[in-house]
Amino acid sequence: MLKAGVDMNAQRKTLKSNVSISGIGLHSGIYTTVELRPAPARSGITFVRADLNGLRIPALQASTTALDYATTVGKDDVSVGTVEHLLSAIMACGVTDVDVHIDGPEVPIVDGSALPFMHLIDAAGVRDLGAEVPLLRLREPIEVVDDGKSIRMTPSNRLVLKYKIDFNHPSIGKQSYQFDYHHDNFLRKIAPARTFGFVRDVEKLRAAGLARGGTVENCIVLDDNAVINGPLRFRDEFVRHKILDLLGDLALIGRPIAGEITAHRAGHALHSRFVAKVIEAAARAEEDFGEAAPSEPLFA
Ligand SMILES: [Zn+2]
C-alpha cells in the first residue's frame, strides 16, 4: 500500500488576475465573453452566469446535464455548454479554484483547441492558495465498458492518460497516444489539437440545434475521404484531441486525481460514466476509512 507523503497532495491554486476571451459557441452559434477570476481556496471551479444574476453552477459531475457532442453543466433551466476544452486547460495548469464568469450559454470554441485557454491562464498567472488538496487515488482498478468502448483506471502515483481510437476513415484510422500529465507537455502536445467533425453529420447536427457555430476556422472538417481544411497540426491530432476532452471531463471529479487511465474509442458520455464511477469508488473508500479526516489522503 502507498504511504502518505507530500507527493500525495497537490497545492490548491487560483489565478493571479482576471482574464477574458470572447467568441462564438460551437453548438449554439451564440457569441459570449468568458472572464476567469481568482477564487478562494476550496471554492472549486464554478461557472457564473453573469447575464443571469450571477447564478453559480459548480463544474462537477452532479451538474452535468448533456453529453451529446460536448459536455454541458447546468442548474435548474440554466446551463453552460462545451465546457471541456476550457476545463482541460484549467486542469493542465493545476488550477483548483476559479470563477468562470460567462454572459451566455456556451463557452467560445475559439480555434477548436485548448491553446487559447492555455495562453489566457498563463497570461493571468497562477498562484498557490496556501492550502493542499489530497490527490484522489483508488487502490483498485475500475472500468466502464459499453459496446466495444471502454475506460479503465489502474492505481498510479501520477496521472497518465492513454487513448486509442479507431475510425473507419482514411484520414483517421487507428491512432493511439499517451499523455503524462504536465503543464508543458499539455501545452505543446495536447492543447493545440482541435475538435473535429464530419460533413455528413452537419445537417443532422444542425437539425438538432447543434454545430450552429461550427466553421472551417474552428474545427477540423472531414468529408468521406479527407480533411477538407488542412493541414493538420499533428498527424494524430484526432487522438490528441480525445485526450484533451478526457482531461476536461475529469475536472468534473472536483479534485486532482492520480491514476493510469486507458480509454478506448470513448467519448463524452462514457467519460461521464467513468467520472461517476470514480466518484462512487472514492466515496466507498472514504466510508471504509470511517472517521478519517477529509484532509487525509483517503484513497491511497
Ligand atoms: Zn473536444
CSV table of C-alpha atoms and ligand atoms in Angstrom, one decimal:
chain,number,residue,atom,x,y,z
A,1,MET,CA,0.0,0.0,0.0
A,2,LEU,CA,1.2,3.5,-0.7
A,3,LYS,CA,2.2,5.6,2.2
A,4,ALA,CA,1.1,9.2,2.9
A,5,GLY,CA,3.6,11.7,1.7
A,6,VAL,CA,4.0,15.1,0.2
A,7,ASP,CA,3.6,13.7,-3.3
A,8,MET,CA,0.0,12.7,-2.5
A,9,ASN,CA,-1.2,16.2,-2.1
A,10,ALA,CA,-1.5,19.0,-4.6
A,11,GLN,CA,-1.4,22.7,-3.9
A,12,ARG,CA,-4.7,24.5,-4.3
A,13,LYS,CA,-4.2,27.1,-7.0
A,14,THR,CA,-6.0,30.0,-8.5
A,15,LEU,CA,-5.3,32.8,-10.9
A,16,LYS,CA,-3.3,35.9,-10.1
A,17,SER,CA,-5.6,38.2,-12.1
A,18,ASN,CA,-8.8,38.4,-14.2
A,19,VAL,CA,-8.5,37.5,-17.9
A,20,SER,CA,-11.2,37.2,-20.6
A,21,ILE,CA,-11.8,35.9,-24.0
A,22,SER,CA,-14.7,36.2,-26.4
A,23,GLY,CA,-16.0,34.2,-29.3
A,24,ILE,CA,-18.8,32.1,-30.8
A,25,GLY,CA,-20.2,28.9,-29.3
A,26,LEU,CA,-19.6,25.8,-31.5
A,27,HIS,CA,-23.1,24.4,-31.0
A,28,SER,CA,-25.3,27.4,-30.1
A,29,GLY,CA,-23.7,29.9,-32.5
A,30,ILE,CA,-24.1,32.5,-29.7
A,31,TYR,CA,-21.3,34.9,-29.1
A,32,THR,CA,-20.1,35.1,-25.4
A,33,THR,CA,-17.4,36.5,-23.2
A,34,VAL,CA,-15.7,34.4,-20.6
A,35,GLU,CA,-13.9,36.0,-17.8
A,36,LEU,CA,-11.7,33.9,-15.4
A,37,ARG,CA,-11.4,35.4,-12.0
A,38,PRO,CA,-9.4,34.3,-8.9
A,39,ALA,CA,-11.4,32.4,-6.3
A,40,PRO,CA,-10.8,31.4,-2.7
A,41,ALA,CA,-9.4,28.1,-1.6
A,42,ARG,CA,-11.9,25.2,-1.6
A,43,SER,CA,-14.5,27.1,-3.7
A,44,GLY,CA,-13.7,24.8,-6.7
A,45,ILE,CA,-14.2,25.6,-10.4
A,46,THR,CA,-17.5,27.4,-10.8
A,47,PHE,CA,-19.3,28.8,-13.8
A,48,VAL,CA,-21.1,32.0,-13.1
A,49,ARG,CA,-23.8,33.2,-15.5
A,50,ALA,CA,-23.1,36.9,-15.4
A,51,ASP,CA,-26.2,37.6,-17.6
A,52,LEU,CA,-28.5,35.8,-15.1
A,53,ASN,CA,-27.9,37.4,-11.7
A,54,GLY,CA,-24.6,35.6,-11.3
A,55,LEU,CA,-26.2,32.1,-11.0
A,56,ARG,CA,-23.5,29.7,-9.9
A,57,ILE,CA,-23.0,26.3,-11.5
A,58,PRO,CA,-20.2,24.2,-10.0
A,59,ALA,CA,-18.1,22.3,-12.5
A,60,LEU,CA,-19.0,18.9,-11.0
A,61,GLN,CA,-20.3,15.6,-12.3
A,62,ALA,CA,-23.5,16.3,-10.4
A,63,SER,CA,-24.1,19.4,-12.6
A,64,THR,CA,-23.8,17.6,-16.0
A,65,THR,CA,-27.0,17.9,-18.0
A,66,ALA,CA,-26.0,16.9,-21.5
A,67,LEU,CA,-23.2,14.9,-23.1
A,68,ASP,CA,-24.1,14.9,-26.8
A,69,TYR,CA,-21.0,16.0,-28.8
A,70,ALA,CA,-19.9,18.3,-25.9
A,71,THR,CA,-20.2,18.5,-22.1
A,72,THR,CA,-22.8,20.8,-20.6
A,73,VAL,CA,-23.2,21.7,-16.9
A,74,GLY,CA,-26.4,23.3,-15.6
A,75,LYS,CA,-28.6,24.1,-12.7
A,76,ASP,CA,-32.4,24.4,-12.9
A,77,ASP,CA,-33.1,25.6,-16.5
A,78,VAL,CA,-29.8,27.3,-16.9
A,79,SER,CA,-26.7,25.8,-18.5
A,80,VAL,CA,-23.2,26.4,-19.8
A,81,GLY,CA,-22.2,24.2,-22.8
A,82,THR,CA,-19.0,23.0,-24.3
A,83,VAL,CA,-17.1,23.4,-21.1
A,84,GLU,CA,-14.5,20.6,-21.7
A,85,HIS,CA,-11.7,22.5,-23.6
A,86,LEU,CA,-11.6,25.3,-21.0
A,87,LEU,CA,-11.8,22.8,-18.2
A,88,SER,CA,-8.9,20.8,-19.8
A,89,ALA,CA,-6.7,23.9,-19.8
A,90,ILE,CA,-7.7,24.7,-16.2
A,91,MET,CA,-6.7,21.1,-15.2
A,92,ALA,CA,-3.5,21.3,-17.1
A,93,CYS,CA,-2.5,24.4,-15.3
A,94,GLY,CA,-3.3,22.8,-11.9
A,95,VAL,CA,-5.9,25.4,-11.1
A,96,THR,CA,-8.3,24.1,-8.5
A,97,ASP,CA,-10.3,27.2,-7.6
A,98,VAL,CA,-11.5,29.7,-10.2
A,99,ASP,CA,-14.8,31.5,-11.1
A,100,VAL,CA,-15.6,31.4,-14.8
A,101,HIS,CA,-18.0,34.3,-15.5
A,102,ILE,CA,-19.8,33.9,-18.7
A,103,ASP,CA,-22.6,36.1,-20.3
A,104,GLY,CA,-24.3,33.4,-22.3
A,105,PRO,CA,-25.0,29.6,-22.7
A,106,GLU,CA,-21.8,28.3,-24.2
A,107,VAL,CA,-18.0,28.7,-23.8
A,108,PRO,CA,-16.5,30.1,-27.0
A,109,ILE,CA,-14.9,27.4,-29.3
A,110,VAL,CA,-12.2,29.9,-30.4
A,111,ASP,CA,-10.0,27.8,-32.7
A,112,GLY,CA,-11.4,24.4,-31.6
A,113,SER,CA,-8.4,23.6,-29.3
A,114,ALA,CA,-7.4,24.4,-25.7
A,115,LEU,CA,-4.4,26.6,-26.8
A,116,PRO,CA,-6.2,29.9,-26.5
A,117,PHE,CA,-7.3,29.0,-22.9
A,118,MET,CA,-3.8,27.9,-22.0
A,119,HIS,CA,-2.4,31.2,-23.2
A,120,LEU,CA,-5.1,33.0,-21.3
A,121,ILE,CA,-4.4,31.2,-18.0
A,122,ASP,CA,-0.6,31.5,-18.5
A,123,ALA,CA,-1.1,35.3,-19.1
A,124,ALA,CA,-3.1,35.7,-15.9
A,125,GLY,CA,-0.5,33.7,-13.9
A,126,VAL,CA,-1.2,31.0,-11.3
A,127,ARG,CA,-0.6,31.3,-7.6
A,128,ASP,CA,-0.7,28.9,-4.6
A,129,LEU,CA,-3.6,29.4,-2.3
A,130,GLY,CA,-1.6,28.1,0.7
A,131,ALA,CA,-3.9,25.1,1.1
A,132,GLU,CA,-3.4,21.5,0.0
A,133,VAL,CA,-5.8,19.1,-1.6
A,134,PRO,CA,-5.2,15.3,-1.4
A,135,LEU,CA,-4.9,13.6,-4.8
A,136,LEU,CA,-7.8,11.2,-5.4
A,137,ARG,CA,-6.3,7.8,-5.9
A,138,LEU,CA,-8.0,4.5,-5.9
A,139,ARG,CA,-6.5,1.2,-4.6
A,140,GLU,CA,-8.3,-1.0,-7.1
A,141,PRO,CA,-8.7,-0.8,-10.8
A,142,ILE,CA,-12.0,0.4,-12.1
A,143,GLU,CA,-13.5,0.1,-15.6
A,144,VAL,CA,-16.5,1.2,-17.6
A,145,VAL,CA,-17.4,-0.7,-20.8
A,146,ASP,CA,-20.1,-0.1,-23.4
A,147,ASP,CA,-20.4,-1.7,-26.8
A,148,GLY,CA,-16.7,-2.1,-27.6
A,149,LYS,CA,-15.8,1.2,-25.9
A,150,SER,CA,-14.0,1.2,-22.6
A,151,ILE,CA,-12.2,3.3,-20.0
A,152,ARG,CA,-10.0,1.7,-17.3
A,153,MET,CA,-8.0,3.2,-14.5
A,154,THR,CA,-5.3,1.4,-12.6
A,155,PRO,CA,-3.6,2.8,-9.5
A,156,SER,CA,-0.5,5.1,-10.0
A,157,ASN,CA,1.2,7.9,-8.3
A,158,ARG,CA,0.9,10.1,-11.4
A,159,LEU,CA,-1.8,11.0,-13.8
A,160,VAL,CA,-1.3,9.3,-17.2
A,161,LEU,CA,-3.9,9.3,-19.9
A,162,LYS,CA,-3.7,6.8,-22.8
A,163,TYR,CA,-6.2,6.9,-25.6
A,164,LYS,CA,-6.9,4.7,-28.6
A,165,ILE,CA,-9.3,5.5,-31.4
A,166,ASP,CA,-10.4,3.5,-34.4
A,167,PHE,CA,-12.3,5.5,-37.0
A,168,ASN,CA,-13.3,3.9,-40.3
A,169,HIS,CA,-11.9,6.9,-42.2
A,170,PRO,CA,-8.8,7.2,-44.3
A,171,SER,CA,-7.6,10.3,-42.6
A,172,ILE,CA,-8.0,8.9,-39.1
A,173,GLY,CA,-8.0,5.1,-38.8
A,174,LYS,CA,-6.3,3.7,-35.7
A,175,GLN,CA,-4.4,6.2,-33.5
A,176,SER,CA,-3.1,5.9,-30.0
A,177,TYR,CA,-1.4,8.4,-27.8
A,178,GLN,CA,0.0,8.6,-24.2
A,179,PHE,CA,-0.1,11.8,-22.2
A,180,ASP,CA,1.9,12.2,-19.0
A,181,TYR,CA,0.2,14.9,-17.0
A,182,HIS,CA,2.4,18.0,-17.0
A,183,HIS,CA,1.7,21.7,-17.9
A,184,ASP,CA,4.4,21.9,-20.7
A,185,ASN,CA,3.5,18.5,-22.1
A,186,PHE,CA,0.0,19.6,-22.4
A,187,LEU,CA,0.8,23.0,-23.8
A,188,ARG,CA,3.0,21.5,-26.6
A,189,LYS,CA,1.4,18.2,-27.4
A,190,ILE,CA,-2.3,18.2,-26.4
A,191,ALA,CA,-3.6,21.8,-26.2
A,192,PRO,CA,-3.2,22.6,-29.9
A,193,ALA,CA,-5.2,19.6,-31.0
A,194,ARG,CA,-8.6,20.8,-32.4
A,195,THR,CA,-12.0,19.3,-32.3
A,196,PHE,CA,-13.2,17.6,-35.5
A,197,GLY,CA,-16.4,16.8,-37.3
A,198,PHE,CA,-17.7,15.2,-40.4
A,199,VAL,CA,-19.5,16.9,-43.3
A,200,ARG,CA,-22.0,14.1,-43.5
A,201,ASP,CA,-23.2,14.8,-39.9
A,202,VAL,CA,-23.6,18.6,-40.3
A,203,GLU,CA,-27.2,18.5,-41.5
A,204,LYS,CA,-28.3,16.2,-38.7
A,205,LEU,CA,-26.4,18.2,-36.1
A,206,ARG,CA,-27.9,21.5,-37.3
A,207,ALA,CA,-31.4,20.0,-37.3
A,208,ALA,CA,-30.8,19.1,-33.7
A,209,GLY,CA,-29.7,22.6,-32.9
A,210,LEU,CA,-26.0,21.7,-32.8
A,211,ALA,CA,-22.9,22.8,-34.7
A,212,ARG,CA,-24.5,26.2,-35.5
A,213,GLY,CA,-21.2,28.0,-34.8
A,214,GLY,CA,-19.0,25.4,-36.5
A,215,THR,CA,-16.9,26.6,-39.3
A,216,VAL,CA,-13.6,25.5,-41.0
A,217,GLU,CA,-12.0,28.1,-38.7
A,218,ASN,CA,-12.8,26.3,-35.5
A,219,CYS,CA,-12.8,22.6,-36.2
A,220,ILE,CA,-11.2,20.0,-38.4
A,221,VAL,CA,-13.8,19.2,-41.1
A,222,LEU,CA,-13.7,15.8,-42.9
A,223,ASP,CA,-15.7,14.7,-45.9
A,224,ASP,CA,-15.9,11.0,-46.6
A,225,ASN,CA,-12.3,10.9,-48.0
A,226,ALA,CA,-10.2,13.5,-46.4
A,227,VAL,CA,-9.7,16.6,-44.2
A,228,ILE,CA,-11.1,19.5,-46.2
A,229,ASN,CA,-9.4,22.3,-44.3
A,230,GLY,CA,-5.9,21.0,-43.7
A,231,PRO,CA,-3.1,21.0,-42.9
A,232,LEU,CA,-3.5,19.2,-39.6
A,233,ARG,CA,-1.4,20.4,-36.6
A,234,PHE,CA,-0.3,16.9,-35.9
A,235,ARG,CA,-0.7,13.7,-38.0
A,236,ASP,CA,-2.5,12.2,-35.0
A,237,GLU,CA,-4.4,15.4,-34.0
A,238,PHE,CA,-7.6,13.4,-33.6
A,239,VAL,CA,-6.5,11.1,-30.7
A,240,ARG,CA,-4.7,14.0,-29.1
A,241,HIS,CA,-7.9,16.0,-29.0
A,242,LYS,CA,-9.7,13.0,-27.4
A,243,ILE,CA,-7.1,13.2,-24.6
A,244,LEU,CA,-7.8,16.9,-24.3
A,245,ASP,CA,-11.5,16.2,-24.0
A,246,LEU,CA,-10.9,13.4,-21.4
A,247,LEU,CA,-8.8,15.7,-19.2
A,248,GLY,CA,-11.5,18.3,-19.3
A,249,ASP,CA,-14.2,15.9,-18.3
A,250,LEU,CA,-12.0,14.6,-15.4
A,251,ALA,CA,-12.2,18.1,-14.0
A,252,LEU,CA,-15.8,17.3,-13.0
A,253,ILE,CA,-14.5,14.9,-10.3
A,254,GLY,CA,-13.9,18.1,-8.4
A,255,ARG,CA,-10.3,17.4,-7.3
A,256,PRO,CA,-7.0,16.4,-8.7
A,257,ILE,CA,-6.6,12.7,-9.5
A,258,ALA,CA,-3.7,10.3,-10.0
A,259,GLY,CA,-4.0,7.0,-11.9
A,260,GLU,CA,-3.2,5.5,-15.2
A,261,ILE,CA,-6.3,5.9,-17.4
A,262,THR,CA,-6.7,4.0,-20.7
A,263,ALA,CA,-9.6,5.0,-22.9
A,264,HIS,CA,-10.6,3.0,-26.0
A,265,ARG,CA,-13.0,4.5,-28.5
A,266,ALA,CA,-14.7,6.5,-25.8
A,267,GLY,CA,-16.5,9.9,-25.9
A,268,HIS,CA,-18.1,12.4,-23.5
A,269,ALA,CA,-20.9,10.0,-22.5
A,270,LEU,CA,-18.5,7.3,-21.4
A,271,HIS,CA,-16.1,9.8,-19.9
A,272,SER,CA,-19.1,10.9,-17.7
A,273,ARG,CA,-19.9,7.3,-16.7
A,274,PHE,CA,-16.3,6.8,-15.8
A,275,VAL,CA,-16.2,10.0,-13.7
A,276,ALA,CA,-19.3,8.9,-11.9
A,277,LYS,CA,-17.7,5.5,-11.1
A,278,VAL,CA,-14.5,7.2,-9.8
A,279,ILE,CA,-16.6,9.4,-7.5
A,280,GLU,CA,-18.6,6.4,-6.3
A,281,ALA,CA,-15.5,4.3,-5.7
A,282,ALA,CA,-13.8,7.2,-3.9
A,283,ALA,CA,-16.9,7.7,-1.6
A,284,ARG,CA,-16.9,3.9,-0.8
A,285,ALA,CA,-13.2,4.1,0.1
A,286,GLU,CA,-13.9,7.0,2.3
A,287,GLU,CA,-16.6,5.0,4.1
A,288,ASP,CA,-14.2,2.2,4.6
A,289,PHE,CA,-11.9,4.6,6.3
A,290,GLY,CA,-14.6,5.6,8.8
A,291,GLU,CA,-13.7,8.8,10.6
A,292,ALA,CA,-10.7,9.7,8.5
A,293,ALA,CA,-10.4,13.5,8.3
A,294,PRO,CA,-11.1,15.0,4.9
A,295,SER,CA,-7.6,16.4,4.7
A,296,GLU,CA,-6.1,12.9,4.9
A,297,PRO,CA,-5.2,11.0,1.7
A,298,LEU,CA,-8.1,8.7,1.9
A,299,PHE,CA,-7.8,6.7,-1.3
A,300,ALA,CA,-4.1,5.6,-1.4
B,1,ZN,ZN,-13.4,18.5,-27.8
